[in-house]
Amino acid sequence: MALIKKQPRSKFYELLQAQIHNEFNASQQYIALAVWFDAEDLPQLAKHFYKQSVEERNHAMALVQYMLDTDHHVEIPGTGDVRNTFSDVTELIELALQQEKDVATDIQQLAKAARAEEDYIGEQFTQWFLKEQVEEISQMSTLLNIVKRANGNLFEVENHLHRESVGDSGADSGMPPVAGGAL
């Protein structure tokens, strides 16, 4: 018989649980983008978004590990709807950029809730995610600019990604521990 942790749930922890869902959903959306690029024979864009998907999964699992470490019950949620149909590359990148902006807003709400509840450890935990979102938004904005400047020449976008590795900073330096280990 498994014991369910009885730790009271604060707003911060309710938002953490919701953010686990958001991160898993972002991971699934990035898989959908990667598959679309794969189907269009754009291997560098596909590779970029497959990596983004794994990164979002790792973020979700870091939130899971934090909740486990702080003795809170965790529920692994299903994901929400995922968009699979697009008319052009710009649409996909714009969706990804908006997704990153939405996640930044969510993380800011987490930090605010922790501060309001005087949960200084929780507030400190959110700092890495806030910094990460600045990088993610910047990198996705750059990719969108490159796509727009390529003016339909996706070969140039592919070359740019191969050459510059936009969004591929390697290991997440300073990332909180990930339940089960980062992929």
PDB file of C-alpha atoms in Angstrom:
ATOM      1  CA  MET A   1       0.000   0.000   0.000  1.00  0.00           C
ATOM      2  CA  ALA A   2       1.557   3.281  -1.124  1.00  0.00           C
ATOM      3  CA  LEU A   3       1.517   6.160   1.292  1.00  0.00           C
ATOM      4  CA  ILE A   4       0.198   9.437  -0.077  1.00  0.00           C
ATOM      5  CA  LYS A   5       2.089  12.435   1.193  1.00  0.00           C
ATOM      6  CA  LYS A   6      -0.050  14.702   3.354  1.00  0.00           C
ATOM      7  CA  GLN A   7       1.882  17.949   2.827  1.00  0.00           C
ATOM      8  CA  PRO A   8      -0.625  20.810   2.449  1.00  0.00           C
ATOM      9  CA  ARG A   9      -0.827  22.170  -1.091  1.00  0.00           C
ATOM     10  CA  SER A  10      -0.010  25.861  -1.415  1.00  0.00           C
ATOM     11  CA  LYS A  11      -0.749  27.960  -4.496  1.00  0.00           C
ATOM     12  CA  PHE A  12       2.916  27.568  -5.442  1.00  0.00           C
ATOM     13  CA  TYR A  13       2.658  23.781  -5.433  1.00  0.00           C
ATOM     14  CA  GLU A  14      -0.634  23.838  -7.345  1.00  0.00           C
ATOM     15  CA  LEU A  15       1.090  25.999  -9.983  1.00  0.00           C
ATOM     16  CA  LEU A  16       4.058  23.593 -10.043  1.00  0.00           C
ATOM     17  CA  GLN A  17       1.695  20.707 -10.714  1.00  0.00           C
ATOM     18  CA  ALA A  18       0.061  22.712 -13.536  1.00  0.00           C
ATOM     19  CA  GLN A  19       3.487  23.577 -14.947  1.00  0.00           C
ATOM     20  CA  ILE A  20       4.373  19.885 -15.175  1.00  0.00           C
ATOM     21  CA  HIS A  21       1.395  19.558 -17.518  1.00  0.00           C
ATOM     22  CA  ASN A  22       2.493  22.649 -19.487  1.00  0.00           C
ATOM     23  CA  GLU A  23       6.035  21.338 -19.940  1.00  0.00           C
ATOM     24  CA  PHE A  24       4.875  17.902 -21.090  1.00  0.00           C
ATOM     25  CA  ASN A  25       2.420  19.542 -23.479  1.00  0.00           C
ATOM     26  CA  ALA A  26       5.204  21.772 -24.847  1.00  0.00           C
ATOM     27  CA  SER A  27       7.303  18.655 -25.365  1.00  0.00           C
ATOM     28  CA  GLN A  28       4.519  17.018 -27.360  1.00  0.00           C
ATOM     29  CA  GLN A  29       3.961  20.172 -29.427  1.00  0.00           C
ATOM     30  CA  TYR A  30       7.660  20.271 -30.285  1.00  0.00           C
ATOM     31  CA  ILE A  31       7.477  16.642 -31.413  1.00  0.00           C
ATOM     32  CA  ALA A  32       4.601  17.606 -33.713  1.00  0.00           C
ATOM     33  CA  LEU A  33       6.710  20.438 -35.163  1.00  0.00           C
ATOM     34  CA  ALA A  34       9.704  18.133 -35.594  1.00  0.00           C
ATOM     35  CA  VAL A  35       7.606  15.526 -37.380  1.00  0.00           C
ATOM     36  CA  TRP A  36       6.175  18.197 -39.694  1.00  0.00           C
ATOM     37  CA  PHE A  37       9.713  19.324 -40.569  1.00  0.00           C
ATOM     38  CA  ASP A  38      10.777  15.688 -41.046  1.00  0.00           C
ATOM     39  CA  ALA A  39       7.874  15.135 -43.443  1.00  0.00           C
ATOM     40  CA  GLU A  40       8.994  18.219 -45.399  1.00  0.00           C
ATOM     41  CA  ASP A  41      12.575  16.879 -45.671  1.00  0.00           C
ATOM     42  CA  LEU A  42      14.020  19.612 -43.461  1.00  0.00           C
ATOM     43  CA  PRO A  43      16.360  17.578 -41.248  1.00  0.00           C
ATOM     44  CA  GLN A  44      18.039  20.455 -39.380  1.00  0.00           C
ATOM     45  CA  LEU A  45      14.731  22.014 -38.359  1.00  0.00           C
ATOM     46  CA  ALA A  46      13.426  18.570 -37.397  1.00  0.00           C
ATOM     47  CA  LYS A  47      16.543  17.863 -35.327  1.00  0.00           C
ATOM     48  CA  HIS A  48      16.246  21.248 -33.602  1.00  0.00           C
ATOM     49  CA  PHE A  49      12.660  20.595 -32.524  1.00  0.00           C
ATOM     50  CA  TYR A  50      13.275  16.995 -31.490  1.00  0.00           C
ATOM     51  CA  LYS A  51      15.952  18.396 -29.141  1.00  0.00           C
ATOM     52  CA  GLN A  52      13.548  21.078 -27.923  1.00  0.00           C
ATOM     53  CA  SER A  53      11.031  18.351 -27.119  1.00  0.00           C
ATOM     54  CA  VAL A  54      13.534  16.467 -24.963  1.00  0.00           C
ATOM     55  CA  GLU A  55      14.494  19.704 -23.214  1.00  0.00           C
ATOM     56  CA  GLU A  56      10.863  20.417 -22.303  1.00  0.00           C
ATOM     57  CA  ARG A  57      10.478  16.855 -21.029  1.00  0.00           C
ATOM     58  CA  ASN A  58      13.541  17.348 -18.852  1.00  0.00           C
ATOM     59  CA  HIS A  59      12.051  20.571 -17.483  1.00  0.00           C
ATOM     60  CA  ALA A  60       8.865  18.715 -16.532  1.00  0.00           C
ATOM     61  CA  MET A  61      10.890  16.024 -14.797  1.00  0.00           C
ATOM     62  CA  ALA A  62      12.943  18.636 -12.911  1.00  0.00           C
ATOM     63  CA  LEU A  63       9.665  20.003 -11.547  1.00  0.00           C
ATOM     64  CA  VAL A  64       8.665  16.445 -10.609  1.00  0.00           C
ATOM     65  CA  GLN A  65      11.983  15.923  -8.790  1.00  0.00           C
ATOM     66  CA  TYR A  66      11.587  19.187  -6.875  1.00  0.00           C
ATOM     67  CA  MET A  67       8.110  18.185  -5.735  1.00  0.00           C
ATOM     68  CA  LEU A  68       9.399  14.773  -4.678  1.00  0.00           C
ATOM     69  CA  ASP A  69      12.333  16.367  -2.860  1.00  0.00           C
ATOM     70  CA  THR A  70       9.979  18.679  -0.969  1.00  0.00           C
ATOM     71  CA  ASP A  71       7.688  15.805   0.035  1.00  0.00           C
ATOM     72  CA  HIS A  72       4.737  16.770  -2.163  1.00  0.00           C
ATOM     73  CA  HIS A  73       2.458  14.382  -4.012  1.00  0.00           C
ATOM     74  CA  VAL A  74       2.988  14.493  -7.783  1.00  0.00           C
ATOM     75  CA  GLU A  75       0.477  13.537 -10.418  1.00  0.00           C
ATOM     76  CA  ILE A  76       1.764  12.899 -13.915  1.00  0.00           C
ATOM     77  CA  PRO A  77      -0.791  14.508 -16.210  1.00  0.00           C
ATOM     78  CA  GLY A  78      -1.819  13.804 -19.749  1.00  0.00           C
ATOM     79  CA  THR A  79      -1.041  16.475 -22.271  1.00  0.00           C
ATOM     80  CA  GLY A  80      -3.366  18.913 -23.959  1.00  0.00           C
ATOM     81  CA  ASP A  81      -4.182  19.367 -27.592  1.00  0.00           C
ATOM     82  CA  VAL A  82      -1.296  19.484 -30.038  1.00  0.00           C
ATOM     83  CA  ARG A  83      -1.434  21.312 -33.340  1.00  0.00           C
ATOM     84  CA  ASN A  84      -0.254  19.262 -36.320  1.00  0.00           C
ATOM     85  CA  THR A  85      -1.410  21.205 -39.398  1.00  0.00           C
ATOM     86  CA  PHE A  86       0.483  24.194 -40.759  1.00  0.00           C
ATOM     87  CA  SER A  87       0.671  26.044 -44.050  1.00  0.00           C
ATOM     88  CA  ASP A  88       4.242  27.336 -43.873  1.00  0.00           C
ATOM     89  CA  VAL A  89       7.405  27.269 -41.796  1.00  0.00           C
ATOM     90  CA  THR A  90       6.852  30.713 -40.316  1.00  0.00           C
ATOM     91  CA  GLU A  91       3.652  29.474 -38.641  1.00  0.00           C
ATOM     92  CA  LEU A  92       5.540  26.729 -36.827  1.00  0.00           C
ATOM     93  CA  ILE A  93       8.256  29.031 -35.528  1.00  0.00           C
ATOM     94  CA  GLU A  94       5.708  31.658 -34.472  1.00  0.00           C
ATOM     95  CA  LEU A  95       3.829  28.965 -32.543  1.00  0.00           C
ATOM     96  CA  ALA A  96       7.057  27.868 -30.841  1.00  0.00           C
ATOM     97  CA  LEU A  97       7.950  31.464 -29.931  1.00  0.00           C
ATOM     98  CA  GLN A  98       4.495  32.077 -28.461  1.00  0.00           C
ATOM     99  CA  GLN A  99       4.751  28.829 -26.528  1.00  0.00           C
ATOM    100  CA  GLU A 100       8.050  29.988 -24.990  1.00  0.00           C
ATOM    101  CA  LYS A 101       6.545  33.369 -24.087  1.00  0.00           C
ATOM    102  CA  ASP A 102       3.587  31.641 -22.440  1.00  0.00           C
ATOM    103  CA  VAL A 103       5.918  29.411 -20.426  1.00  0.00           C
ATOM    104  CA  ALA A 104       7.875  32.497 -19.304  1.00  0.00           C
ATOM    105  CA  THR A 105       4.641  34.014 -17.988  1.00  0.00           C
ATOM    106  CA  ASP A 106       3.818  30.763 -16.192  1.00  0.00           C
ATOM    107  CA  ILE A 107       7.254  30.632 -14.547  1.00  0.00           C
ATOM    108  CA  GLN A 108       6.935  34.262 -13.466  1.00  0.00           C
ATOM    109  CA  GLN A 109       3.637  33.351 -11.785  1.00  0.00           C
ATOM    110  CA  LEU A 110       5.391  30.488 -10.002  1.00  0.00           C
ATOM    111  CA  ALA A 111       8.088  32.848  -8.717  1.00  0.00           C
ATOM    112  CA  LYS A 112       5.469  35.379  -7.570  1.00  0.00           C
ATOM    113  CA  ALA A 113       3.488  32.709  -5.735  1.00  0.00           C
ATOM    114  CA  ALA A 114       6.591  31.418  -3.966  1.00  0.00           C
ATOM    115  CA  ARG A 115       7.555  34.933  -2.914  1.00  0.00           C
ATOM    116  CA  ALA A 116       4.039  35.759  -1.725  1.00  0.00           C
ATOM    117  CA  GLU A 117       4.020  32.591   0.384  1.00  0.00           C
ATOM    118  CA  GLU A 118       7.508  33.355   1.723  1.00  0.00           C
ATOM    119  CA  ASP A 119       8.701  30.074   0.222  1.00  0.00           C
ATOM    120  CA  TYR A 120      12.255  31.259  -0.396  1.00  0.00           C
ATOM    121  CA  ILE A 121      13.500  27.833  -1.426  1.00  0.00           C
ATOM    122  CA  GLY A 122      10.703  27.591  -3.989  1.00  0.00           C
ATOM    123  CA  GLU A 123      11.475  31.086  -5.218  1.00  0.00           C
ATOM    124  CA  GLN A 124      15.147  30.184  -5.604  1.00  0.00           C
ATOM    125  CA  PHE A 125      14.176  27.034  -7.510  1.00  0.00           C
ATOM    126  CA  THR A 126      12.291  29.120 -10.087  1.00  0.00           C
ATOM    127  CA  GLN A 127      15.314  31.320 -10.842  1.00  0.00           C
ATOM    128  CA  TRP A 128      16.964  28.828 -13.189  1.00  0.00           C
ATOM    129  CA  PHE A 129      13.717  28.462 -15.136  1.00  0.00           C
ATOM    130  CA  LEU A 130      13.335  32.243 -15.455  1.00  0.00           C
ATOM    131  CA  LYS A 131      16.864  32.524 -16.858  1.00  0.00           C
ATOM    132  CA  GLU A 132      16.176  29.593 -19.194  1.00  0.00           C
ATOM    133  CA  GLN A 133      13.084  31.289 -20.599  1.00  0.00           C
ATOM    134  CA  VAL A 134      15.043  34.421 -21.474  1.00  0.00           C
ATOM    135  CA  GLU A 135      17.408  32.220 -23.497  1.00  0.00           C
ATOM    136  CA  GLU A 136      14.580  30.215 -25.090  1.00  0.00           C
ATOM    137  CA  ILE A 137      12.670  33.313 -26.194  1.00  0.00           C
ATOM    138  CA  SER A 138      15.838  34.890 -27.571  1.00  0.00           C
ATOM    139  CA  GLN A 139      16.806  31.768 -29.514  1.00  0.00           C
ATOM    140  CA  MET A 140      13.310  31.238 -30.937  1.00  0.00           C
ATOM    141  CA  SER A 141      13.115  34.933 -31.898  1.00  0.00           C
ATOM    142  CA  THR A 142      16.425  34.572 -33.723  1.00  0.00           C
ATOM    143  CA  LEU A 143      15.180  31.484 -35.554  1.00  0.00           C
ATOM    144  CA  LEU A 144      12.011  33.323 -36.575  1.00  0.00           C
ATOM    145  CA  ASN A 145      14.106  36.228 -37.901  1.00  0.00           C
ATOM    146  CA  ILE A 146      16.288  33.808 -39.890  1.00  0.00           C
ATOM    147  CA  VAL A 147      13.221  32.124 -41.400  1.00  0.00           C
ATOM    148  CA  LYS A 148      11.730  35.482 -42.369  1.00  0.00           C
ATOM    149  CA  ARG A 149      15.023  36.734 -43.865  1.00  0.00           C
ATOM    150  CA  ALA A 150      15.392  33.528 -45.871  1.00  0.00           C
ATOM    151  CA  ASN A 151      12.216  34.600 -47.690  1.00  0.00           C
ATOM    152  CA  GLY A 152      11.121  31.063 -48.487  1.00  0.00           C
ATOM    153  CA  ASN A 153      14.610  29.643 -49.151  1.00  0.00           C
ATOM    154  CA  LEU A 154      14.549  26.912 -46.515  1.00  0.00           C
ATOM    155  CA  PHE A 155      17.897  25.625 -47.700  1.00  0.00           C
ATOM    156  CA  GLU A 156      19.391  28.794 -46.161  1.00  0.00           C
ATOM    157  CA  VAL A 157      17.564  28.148 -42.879  1.00  0.00           C
ATOM    158  CA  GLU A 158      18.848  24.559 -42.851  1.00  0.00           C
ATOM    159  CA  ASN A 159      22.401  25.779 -43.511  1.00  0.00           C
ATOM    160  CA  HIS A 160      22.114  28.349 -40.748  1.00  0.00           C
ATOM    161  CA  LEU A 161      20.936  25.756 -38.222  1.00  0.00           C
ATOM    162  CA  HIS A 162      23.687  23.360 -39.247  1.00  0.00           C
ATOM    163  CA  ARG A 163      26.313  26.077 -38.995  1.00  0.00           C
ATOM    164  CA  GLU A 164      25.106  28.015 -35.941  1.00  0.00           C
ATOM    165  CA  SER A 165      23.243  25.392 -33.896  1.00  0.00           C
ATOM    166  CA  VAL A 166      20.565  27.844 -32.733  1.00  0.00           C
ATOM    167  CA  GLY A 167      19.153  26.713 -29.433  1.00  0.00           C
ATOM    168  CA  ASP A 168      21.745  23.980 -29.017  1.00  0.00           C
ATOM    169  CA  SER A 169      23.665  25.139 -25.978  1.00  0.00           C
ATOM    170  CA  GLY A 170      24.484  21.592 -24.940  1.00  0.00           C
ATOM    171  CA  ALA A 171      23.869  20.526 -21.363  1.00  0.00           C
ATOM    172  CA  ASP A 172      21.633  22.748 -19.277  1.00  0.00           C
ATOM    173  CA  SER A 173      24.244  24.312 -17.030  1.00  0.00           C
ATOM    174  CA  GLY A 174      22.983  24.602 -13.494  1.00  0.00           C
ATOM    175  CA  MET A 175      19.702  22.884 -14.283  1.00  0.00           C
ATOM    176  CA  PRO A 176      17.969  21.456 -11.215  1.00  0.00           C
ATOM    177  CA  PRO A 177      18.073  17.655 -10.837  1.00  0.00           C
ATOM    178  CA  VAL A 178      15.771  15.721 -13.169  1.00  0.00           C
ATOM    179  CA  ALA A 179      13.693  12.778 -11.892  1.00  0.00           C
ATOM    180  CA  GLY A 180      15.113   9.654 -13.512  1.00  0.00           C
ATOM    181  CA  GLY A 181      18.024  11.624 -14.966  1.00  0.00           C
ATOM    182  CA  ALA A 182      18.095  14.053 -17.868  1.00  0.00           C
ATOM    183  CA  LEU A 183      17.843  12.612 -21.359  1.00  0.00           C
TER     184      LEU A 183
END
